[in-house]
XYZ file of C-alpha atoms in Angstrom:
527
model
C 88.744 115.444 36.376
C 88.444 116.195 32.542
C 84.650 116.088 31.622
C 85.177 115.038 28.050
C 86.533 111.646 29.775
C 82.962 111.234 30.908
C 80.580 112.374 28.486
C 80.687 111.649 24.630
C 82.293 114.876 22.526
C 79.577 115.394 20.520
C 76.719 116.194 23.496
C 76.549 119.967 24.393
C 76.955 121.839 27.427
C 73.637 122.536 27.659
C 72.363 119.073 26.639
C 74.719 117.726 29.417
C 72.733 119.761 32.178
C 69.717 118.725 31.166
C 69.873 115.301 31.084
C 71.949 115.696 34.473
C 68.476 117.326 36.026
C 66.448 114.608 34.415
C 68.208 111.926 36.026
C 68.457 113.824 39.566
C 64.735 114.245 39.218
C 64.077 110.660 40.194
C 63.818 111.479 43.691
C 60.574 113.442 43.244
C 59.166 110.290 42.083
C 60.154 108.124 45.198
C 58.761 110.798 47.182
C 55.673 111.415 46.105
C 54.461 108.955 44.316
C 52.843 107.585 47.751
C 52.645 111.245 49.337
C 50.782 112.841 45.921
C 47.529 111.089 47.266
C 47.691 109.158 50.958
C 44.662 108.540 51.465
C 44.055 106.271 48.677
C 47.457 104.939 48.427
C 46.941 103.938 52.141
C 43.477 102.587 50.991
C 45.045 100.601 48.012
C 47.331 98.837 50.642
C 44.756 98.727 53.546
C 46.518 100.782 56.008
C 45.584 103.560 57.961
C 47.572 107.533 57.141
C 49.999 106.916 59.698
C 51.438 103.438 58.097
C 52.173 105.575 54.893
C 53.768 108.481 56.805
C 56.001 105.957 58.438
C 56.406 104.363 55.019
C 57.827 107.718 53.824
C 60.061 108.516 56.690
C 61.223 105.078 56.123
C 62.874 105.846 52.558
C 63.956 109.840 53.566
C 65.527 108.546 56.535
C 67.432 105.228 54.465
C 68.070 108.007 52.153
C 70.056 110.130 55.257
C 71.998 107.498 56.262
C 73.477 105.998 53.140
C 74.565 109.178 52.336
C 77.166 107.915 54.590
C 78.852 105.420 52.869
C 77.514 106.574 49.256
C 81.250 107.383 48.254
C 82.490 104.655 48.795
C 80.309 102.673 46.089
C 80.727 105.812 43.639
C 84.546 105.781 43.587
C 84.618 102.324 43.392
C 82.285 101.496 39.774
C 82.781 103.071 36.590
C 79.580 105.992 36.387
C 78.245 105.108 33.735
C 77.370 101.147 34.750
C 77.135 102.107 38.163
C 73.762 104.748 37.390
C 72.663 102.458 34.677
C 72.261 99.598 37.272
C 70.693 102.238 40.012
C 67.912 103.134 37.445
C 67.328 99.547 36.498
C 67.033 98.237 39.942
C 65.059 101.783 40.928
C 62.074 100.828 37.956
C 62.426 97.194 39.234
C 61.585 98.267 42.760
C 58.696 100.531 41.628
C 56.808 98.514 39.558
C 57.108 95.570 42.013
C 55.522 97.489 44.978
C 52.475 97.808 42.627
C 52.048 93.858 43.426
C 52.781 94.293 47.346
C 49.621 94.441 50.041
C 51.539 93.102 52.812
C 52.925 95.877 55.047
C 56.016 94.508 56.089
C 56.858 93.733 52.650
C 55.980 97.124 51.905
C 58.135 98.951 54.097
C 61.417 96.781 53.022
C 60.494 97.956 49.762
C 60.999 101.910 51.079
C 63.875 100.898 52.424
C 65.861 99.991 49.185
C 64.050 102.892 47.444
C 65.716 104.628 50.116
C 69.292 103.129 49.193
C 68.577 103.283 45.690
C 67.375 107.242 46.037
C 70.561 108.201 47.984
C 73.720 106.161 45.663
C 72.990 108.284 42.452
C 72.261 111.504 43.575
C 76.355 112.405 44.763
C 77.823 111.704 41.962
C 75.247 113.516 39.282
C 75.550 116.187 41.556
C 79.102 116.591 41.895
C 78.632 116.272 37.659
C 76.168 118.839 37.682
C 78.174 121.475 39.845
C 81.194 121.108 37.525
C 78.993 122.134 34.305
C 78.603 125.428 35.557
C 81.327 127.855 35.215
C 80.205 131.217 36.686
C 78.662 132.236 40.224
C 74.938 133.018 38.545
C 75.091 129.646 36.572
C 75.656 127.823 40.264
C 72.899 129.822 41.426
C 70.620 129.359 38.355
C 70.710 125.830 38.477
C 70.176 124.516 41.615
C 67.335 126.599 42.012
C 65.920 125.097 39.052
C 66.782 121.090 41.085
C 65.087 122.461 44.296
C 62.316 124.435 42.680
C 61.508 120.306 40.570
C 62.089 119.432 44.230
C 59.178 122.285 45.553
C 57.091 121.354 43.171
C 56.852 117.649 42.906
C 53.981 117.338 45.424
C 51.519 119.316 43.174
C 52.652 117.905 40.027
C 52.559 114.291 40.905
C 49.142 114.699 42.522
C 47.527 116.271 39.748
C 48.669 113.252 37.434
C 47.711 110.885 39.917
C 44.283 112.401 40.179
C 43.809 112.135 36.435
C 45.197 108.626 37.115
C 42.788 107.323 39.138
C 39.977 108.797 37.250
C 40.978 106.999 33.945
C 43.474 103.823 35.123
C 43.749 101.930 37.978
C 46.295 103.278 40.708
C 48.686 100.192 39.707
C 49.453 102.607 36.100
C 50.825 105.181 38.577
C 53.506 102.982 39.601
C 54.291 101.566 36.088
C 54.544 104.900 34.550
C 56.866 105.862 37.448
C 58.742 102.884 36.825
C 58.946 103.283 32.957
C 59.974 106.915 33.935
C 63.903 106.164 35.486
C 64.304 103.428 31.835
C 64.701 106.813 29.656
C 66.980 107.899 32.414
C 68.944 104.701 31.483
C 68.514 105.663 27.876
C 70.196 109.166 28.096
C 73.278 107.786 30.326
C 73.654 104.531 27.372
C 74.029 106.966 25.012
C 75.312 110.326 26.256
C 78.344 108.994 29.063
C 81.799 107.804 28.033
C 82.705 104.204 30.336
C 85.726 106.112 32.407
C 85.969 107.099 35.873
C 85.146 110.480 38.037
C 87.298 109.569 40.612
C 90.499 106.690 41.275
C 89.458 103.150 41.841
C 88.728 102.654 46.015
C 88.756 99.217 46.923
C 85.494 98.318 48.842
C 87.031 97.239 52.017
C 86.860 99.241 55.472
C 83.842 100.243 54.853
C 81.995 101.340 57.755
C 78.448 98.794 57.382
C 78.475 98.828 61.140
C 77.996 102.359 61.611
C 75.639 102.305 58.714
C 73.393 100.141 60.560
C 73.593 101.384 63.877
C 72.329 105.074 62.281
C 69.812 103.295 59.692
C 68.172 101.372 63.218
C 68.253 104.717 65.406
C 66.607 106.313 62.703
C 63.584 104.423 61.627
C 62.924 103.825 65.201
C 62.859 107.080 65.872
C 60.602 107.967 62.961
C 58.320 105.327 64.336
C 58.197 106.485 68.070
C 57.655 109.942 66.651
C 54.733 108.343 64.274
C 53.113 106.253 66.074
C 53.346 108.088 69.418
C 49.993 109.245 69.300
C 47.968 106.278 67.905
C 49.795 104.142 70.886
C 49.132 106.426 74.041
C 53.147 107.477 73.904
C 54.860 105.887 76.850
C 51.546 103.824 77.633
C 52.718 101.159 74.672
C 55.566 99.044 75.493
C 56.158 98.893 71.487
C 56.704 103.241 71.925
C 59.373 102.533 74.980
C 61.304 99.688 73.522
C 61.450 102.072 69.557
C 62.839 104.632 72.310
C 65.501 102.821 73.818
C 66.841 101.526 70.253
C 66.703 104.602 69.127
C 68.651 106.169 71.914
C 71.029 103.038 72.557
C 71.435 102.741 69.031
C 72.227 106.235 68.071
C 74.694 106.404 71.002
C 76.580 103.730 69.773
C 76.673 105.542 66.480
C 78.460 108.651 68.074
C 80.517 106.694 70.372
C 81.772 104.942 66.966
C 82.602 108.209 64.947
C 84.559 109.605 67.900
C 86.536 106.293 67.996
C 87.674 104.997 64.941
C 90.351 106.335 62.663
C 88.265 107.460 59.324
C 84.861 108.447 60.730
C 81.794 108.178 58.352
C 80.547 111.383 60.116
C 82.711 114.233 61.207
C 81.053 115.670 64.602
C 83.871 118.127 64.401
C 81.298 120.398 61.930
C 79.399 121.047 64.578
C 81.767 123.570 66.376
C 80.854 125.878 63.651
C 78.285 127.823 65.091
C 76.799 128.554 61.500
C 75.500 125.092 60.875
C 74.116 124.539 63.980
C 72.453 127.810 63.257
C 71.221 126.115 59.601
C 70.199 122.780 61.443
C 67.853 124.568 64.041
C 66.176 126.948 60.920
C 65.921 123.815 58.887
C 64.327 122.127 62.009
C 61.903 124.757 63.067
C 61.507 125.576 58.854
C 60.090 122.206 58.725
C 57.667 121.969 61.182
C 56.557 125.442 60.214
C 55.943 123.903 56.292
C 53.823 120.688 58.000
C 51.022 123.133 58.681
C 50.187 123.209 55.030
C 48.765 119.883 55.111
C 45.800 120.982 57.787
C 45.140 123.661 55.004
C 44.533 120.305 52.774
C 42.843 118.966 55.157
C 40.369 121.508 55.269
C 40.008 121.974 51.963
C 38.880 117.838 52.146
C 36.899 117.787 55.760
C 35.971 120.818 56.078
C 34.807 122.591 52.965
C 34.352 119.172 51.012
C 36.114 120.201 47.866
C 37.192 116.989 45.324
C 40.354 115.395 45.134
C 40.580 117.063 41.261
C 40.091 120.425 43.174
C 42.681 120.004 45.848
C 45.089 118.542 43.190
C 44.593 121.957 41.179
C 44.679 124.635 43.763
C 48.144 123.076 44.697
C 49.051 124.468 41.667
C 48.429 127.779 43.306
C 51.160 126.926 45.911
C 53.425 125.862 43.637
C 53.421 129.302 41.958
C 54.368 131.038 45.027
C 57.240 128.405 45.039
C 58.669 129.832 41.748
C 58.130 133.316 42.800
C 59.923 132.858 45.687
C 62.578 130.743 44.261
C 63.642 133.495 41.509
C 63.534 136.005 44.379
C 66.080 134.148 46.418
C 68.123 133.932 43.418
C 68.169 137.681 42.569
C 69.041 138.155 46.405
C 71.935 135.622 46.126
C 73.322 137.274 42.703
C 72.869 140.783 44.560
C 75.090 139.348 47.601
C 72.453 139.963 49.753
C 73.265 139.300 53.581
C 71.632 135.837 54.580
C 70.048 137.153 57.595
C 68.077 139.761 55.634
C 66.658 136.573 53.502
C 66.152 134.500 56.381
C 63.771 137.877 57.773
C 61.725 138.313 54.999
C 61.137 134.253 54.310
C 59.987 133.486 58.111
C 58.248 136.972 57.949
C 55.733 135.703 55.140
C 55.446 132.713 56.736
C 53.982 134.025 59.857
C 52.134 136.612 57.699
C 50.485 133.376 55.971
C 49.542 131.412 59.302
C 47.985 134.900 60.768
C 46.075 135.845 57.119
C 44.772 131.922 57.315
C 43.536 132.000 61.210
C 40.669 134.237 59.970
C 40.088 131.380 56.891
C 39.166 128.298 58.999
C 35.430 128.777 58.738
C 32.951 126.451 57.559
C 33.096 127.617 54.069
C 35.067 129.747 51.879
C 35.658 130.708 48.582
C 38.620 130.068 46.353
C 39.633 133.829 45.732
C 39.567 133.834 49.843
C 42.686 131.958 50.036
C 44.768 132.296 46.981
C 46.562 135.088 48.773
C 47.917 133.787 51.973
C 47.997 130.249 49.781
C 50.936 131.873 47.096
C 52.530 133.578 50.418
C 53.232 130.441 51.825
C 54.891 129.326 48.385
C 56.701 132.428 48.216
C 57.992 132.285 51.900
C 59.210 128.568 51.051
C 60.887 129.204 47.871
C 62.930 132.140 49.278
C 63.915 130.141 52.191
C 65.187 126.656 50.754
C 68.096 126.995 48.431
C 69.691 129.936 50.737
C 68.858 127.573 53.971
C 71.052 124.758 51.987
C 73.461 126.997 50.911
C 73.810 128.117 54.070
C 74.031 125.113 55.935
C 76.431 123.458 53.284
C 78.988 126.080 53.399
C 79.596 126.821 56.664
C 82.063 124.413 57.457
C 85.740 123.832 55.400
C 85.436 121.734 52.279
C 86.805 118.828 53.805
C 83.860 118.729 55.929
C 80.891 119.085 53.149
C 79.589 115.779 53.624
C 79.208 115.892 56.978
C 77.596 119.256 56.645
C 75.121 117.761 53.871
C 74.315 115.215 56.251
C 73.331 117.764 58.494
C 71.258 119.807 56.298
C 69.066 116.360 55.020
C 68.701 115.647 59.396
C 67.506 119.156 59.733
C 64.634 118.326 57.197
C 64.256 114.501 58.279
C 63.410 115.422 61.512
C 61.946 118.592 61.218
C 59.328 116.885 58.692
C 59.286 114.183 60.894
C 58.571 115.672 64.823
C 56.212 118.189 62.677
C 54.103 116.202 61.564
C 53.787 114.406 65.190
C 53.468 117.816 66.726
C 50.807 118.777 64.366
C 49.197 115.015 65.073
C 49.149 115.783 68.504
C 48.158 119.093 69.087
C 45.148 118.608 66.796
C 43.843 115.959 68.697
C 44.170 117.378 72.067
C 42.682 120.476 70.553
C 39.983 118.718 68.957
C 38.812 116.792 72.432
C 39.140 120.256 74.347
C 36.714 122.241 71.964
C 34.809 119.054 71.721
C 33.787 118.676 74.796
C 33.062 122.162 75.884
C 30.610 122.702 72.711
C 29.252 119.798 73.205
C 27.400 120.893 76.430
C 25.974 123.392 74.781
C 24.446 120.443 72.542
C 23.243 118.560 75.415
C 22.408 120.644 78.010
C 19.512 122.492 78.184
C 19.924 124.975 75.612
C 16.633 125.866 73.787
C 18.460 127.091 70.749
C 20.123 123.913 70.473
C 17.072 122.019 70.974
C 15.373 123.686 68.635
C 17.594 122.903 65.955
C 17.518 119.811 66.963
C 13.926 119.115 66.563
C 13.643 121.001 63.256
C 16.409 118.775 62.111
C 14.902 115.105 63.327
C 11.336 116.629 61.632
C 13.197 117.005 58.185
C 13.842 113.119 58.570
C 10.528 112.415 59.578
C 9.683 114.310 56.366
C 11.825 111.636 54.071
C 10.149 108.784 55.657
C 12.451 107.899 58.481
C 11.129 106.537 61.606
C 11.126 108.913 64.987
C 13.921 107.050 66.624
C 16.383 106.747 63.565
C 14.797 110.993 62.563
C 16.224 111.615 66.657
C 19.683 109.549 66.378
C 20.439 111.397 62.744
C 19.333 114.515 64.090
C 21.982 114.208 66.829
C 24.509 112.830 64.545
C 24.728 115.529 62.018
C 24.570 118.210 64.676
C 27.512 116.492 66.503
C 29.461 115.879 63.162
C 28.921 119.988 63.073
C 30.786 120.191 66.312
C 33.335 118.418 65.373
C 33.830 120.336 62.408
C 33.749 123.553 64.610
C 36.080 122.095 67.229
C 38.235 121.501 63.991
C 38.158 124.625 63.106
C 38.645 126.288 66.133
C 41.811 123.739 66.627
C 43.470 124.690 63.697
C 42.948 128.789 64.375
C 44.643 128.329 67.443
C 47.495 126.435 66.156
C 47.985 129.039 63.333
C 47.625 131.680 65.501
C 50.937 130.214 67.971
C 53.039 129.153 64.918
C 52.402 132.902 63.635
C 53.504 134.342 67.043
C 56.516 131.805 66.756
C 57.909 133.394 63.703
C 57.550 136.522 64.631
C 59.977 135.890 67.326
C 62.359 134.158 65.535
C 62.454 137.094 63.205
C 63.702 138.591 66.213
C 66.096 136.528 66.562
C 67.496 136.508 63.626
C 67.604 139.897 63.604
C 69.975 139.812 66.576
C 71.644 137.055 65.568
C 75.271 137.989 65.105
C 76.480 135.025 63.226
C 74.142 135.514 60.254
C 75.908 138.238 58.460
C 78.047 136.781 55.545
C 76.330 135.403 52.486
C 76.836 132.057 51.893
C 80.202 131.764 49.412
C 79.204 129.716 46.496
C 82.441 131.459 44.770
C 85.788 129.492 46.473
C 83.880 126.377 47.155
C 82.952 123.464 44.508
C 79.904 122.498 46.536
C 77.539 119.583 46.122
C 74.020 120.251 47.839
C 72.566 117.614 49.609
């Protein structure tokens, strides 16, 4: 393909990339848009956390399985009207969910997002990778797309805090909207009307599987959501999403291994490295998930403002860059992946073991900043080289399939993390619940004491001795439950910090982790 047959001779190089990493950037606004603040987003549509979590697996997981038949729509329009029509119907589906409070409405809504997030992103990619000429350049730039990526969640909160302090949430969405029109802008004026690739008809192609894949995985996303809230295998609604899922999904495989031009190779995984890349992505994942009981905290616990939350995120993100321009100095050094892979899960567990000692009822800022950028750190050194990784351990022929790996590692690893954390918090909660509690009610003098003193400062404000007793016992149990909290969420950073360690181990032993990943003979696109 000759690039000047796609973009007008008189834009640069340079300009090209840019405007490439502008458009790609779209995806950090379908993302976290809704994630930047969930609690009032899930207020605004009158929903409880879990409908918005579900909401957001909903468009990551559409997003994973039309990478499956993205190509086919790609090769088949002309790029330029083909992304021009993406980013109109993208700022068309945006602004519209800013008029949506019904749920189900809602949700089909995430779904094209989903669609509309996936068909672009291939093809600027692809665009993207053959701008750069050199090994470095490759390196350079897509840690510039994942570190956008990275740090989406803190930027987008932080302008949806000042938001909601000075509009009405609905100006989120229409300046998210108006966002992908100047993404339309640069493509009217910057791309040539020709082709990437030859004209492919748009028959044969595979909507069956696409469906099967798209039903196995939002029902799985559901069970895995919802699982909790409905008593797992106590709700007949958790064992019927089980059985789709499972009949659904098995269909899906029994398809691929059938027909003549599968949409998914299986045949990738007989390379042991990217089952390797899938299981660190997985366990990667649900290791990142814990971050959100640190915001949690820093909203239950120590009572800090949304404006404060939004701006020590800020803090994370700067451990993101660090890390990011670390893993790219390993990667331009040829450093051996398993030595990255060490150090990155080594902060991490370093970070849940330096927080453990943090979960107390108060703390200071300049307490956490260190174990806060460690985390960032750990997570920028880990990402690109985990893609990389994953992407290029199979033969070209198979990329796609490998991509598709690589987004399933994070899908569900974001996904059964977030239930895990769900879970064990609750059951951790109860246990520490209930054994403080009898020290509450029992006969324990200290407890009593502060007890009394407590219903005699309500007394003091004028409240009667009944309602002075029931408050008394109501903020001393809300101080349990903020113990058992904390206690809870000790525990659980004490066992993820024990699991690093050993997979450090492992990977240290780990005898298929020694090449670094070859960015040099392949043309890669990163999914």
């Amino acid at each position: 393909m000759e690039d000047k047959s796609i973009f007008k001779s008189w834009v640069p190089n340079w300009a090209i990339i840019i405007i490439l990493f502008v458009c790609l950037l779209h995806s950090m606004i379908l993302l976290g848009v809704y994630s930047s603040n969930v609690t009032y987003a899930a207020s605004f549509l009158d929903i409880e956390p879990e409908d918005l979590q579900f909401s957001m697996c909903v468009t990551y997981g559409t997003l994973l399985a039309t990478i499956l038949i993205e190509s086919r729509f790609s090769n088949y329009f002309p790029a330029k009207s083909y992304l021009i029509a993406l980013y109109i119907l993208i700022a068309v589906t945006i602004i519209s969910s800013a008029y949506v409070d019904n749920f189900a409405v809602f949700i089909m809504l995430r779904v094209a997002e989903g669609i509309l997030m996936a068909l672009p992103v291939m093809i600027l990619r692809q665009l993207l990778v053959e701008r750069f000429k050199s090994k470095n350049a490759i390196i350079i730039g897509f840690t510039f797309y994942y570190g956008s990526l990275l740090l989406a969640t803190p930027f987008i909160m932080n302008i949806a805090v000042w938001f909601l302090d000075h509009y009405n949430w609905k100006y989120m969405l229409y300046v998210s909207g108006m966002l992908q029109l100047i993404n339309v802008f640069l493509i009217l004026i910057t791309f040539n009307s020709h082709r990437i690739t030859k004209k492919i008809p748009l028959y044969q192609v595979d909507f069956l599987s696409y469906v099967l894949v798209l039903t196995s995985i939002i029902t799985g996303a559901y069970f895995f959501v919802y699982a909790e809230k409905k008593y797992w295998f106590d709700s007949s609604q958790m064992i019927l999403a089980v059985i789709i899922s499972l009949i659904t999904g098995g269909l899906f495989i029994f398809r691929q291994l059938l027909v003549k031009r599968p949409s998914f190779d299986f045949e990738v995984f007989k390379y042991t490295n990217l089952r390797t890349g899938f299981v660190l992505f997985f366990i990667f994942y649900i290791c990142r998930a814990t971050l959100s009981i640190c915001h949690s905290a820093m909203f239950t616990i120590w009572n800090w403002d949304p404006s404060r939350v939004a701006g020590v995120q800020y803090i994370n993100g700067l451990g993101n860059v660090i890390g990011l321009i670390i893993a790219a100095f390993f990667l331009m050094k040829a450093m051996a992946t398993k030595y990255i892979f060490m150090i990155g899960f080594m902060l991490l567990a370093v970070y849940h073991f330096w927080f453990t000692f943090l979960f107390v009822p108060d703390v200071a800022l300049s307490d956490i900043v260190i174990p806060y950028i460690l985390q960032g750190i750990a997570v920028g050194i880990l990402f690109v080289p985990l893609v990389l990784f994953t992407v290029t351990a199979v033969p070209a022929k198979m990329m796609t399939s490998s991509g598709i790996v690589g987004v399933s590692g994070r899908f569900w690893g974001s996904t059964i993390g977030f239930c895990i954390m769900q879970n064990v918090q609750v059951f951790l909660n109860k246990k520490h619940f209930l054994k403080l509690s009898q020290f509450v009610t029992g006969e324990n003098p200290q407890a009593q004491e502060t007890i009394s003193k407590t219903a005699q400062s309500f007394m003091a404000k004028g409240y009667t001795v009944d309602e002075s007793n029931a408050l008394a016992l109501k903020k001393v149990f809300s101080a349990v439950a903020k113990q058992s909290t904390l206690l809870s969420n000790m525990e659980i950073f004490t066992v993820v910090g024990y699991g690093l360690l050993i997979l450090v181990v492992f990977i240290g032993f780990n005898q298929h982790l020694r090449h670094t990943a070859n960015l040099f003979k392949k043309k890669i696109w990163i999914s």
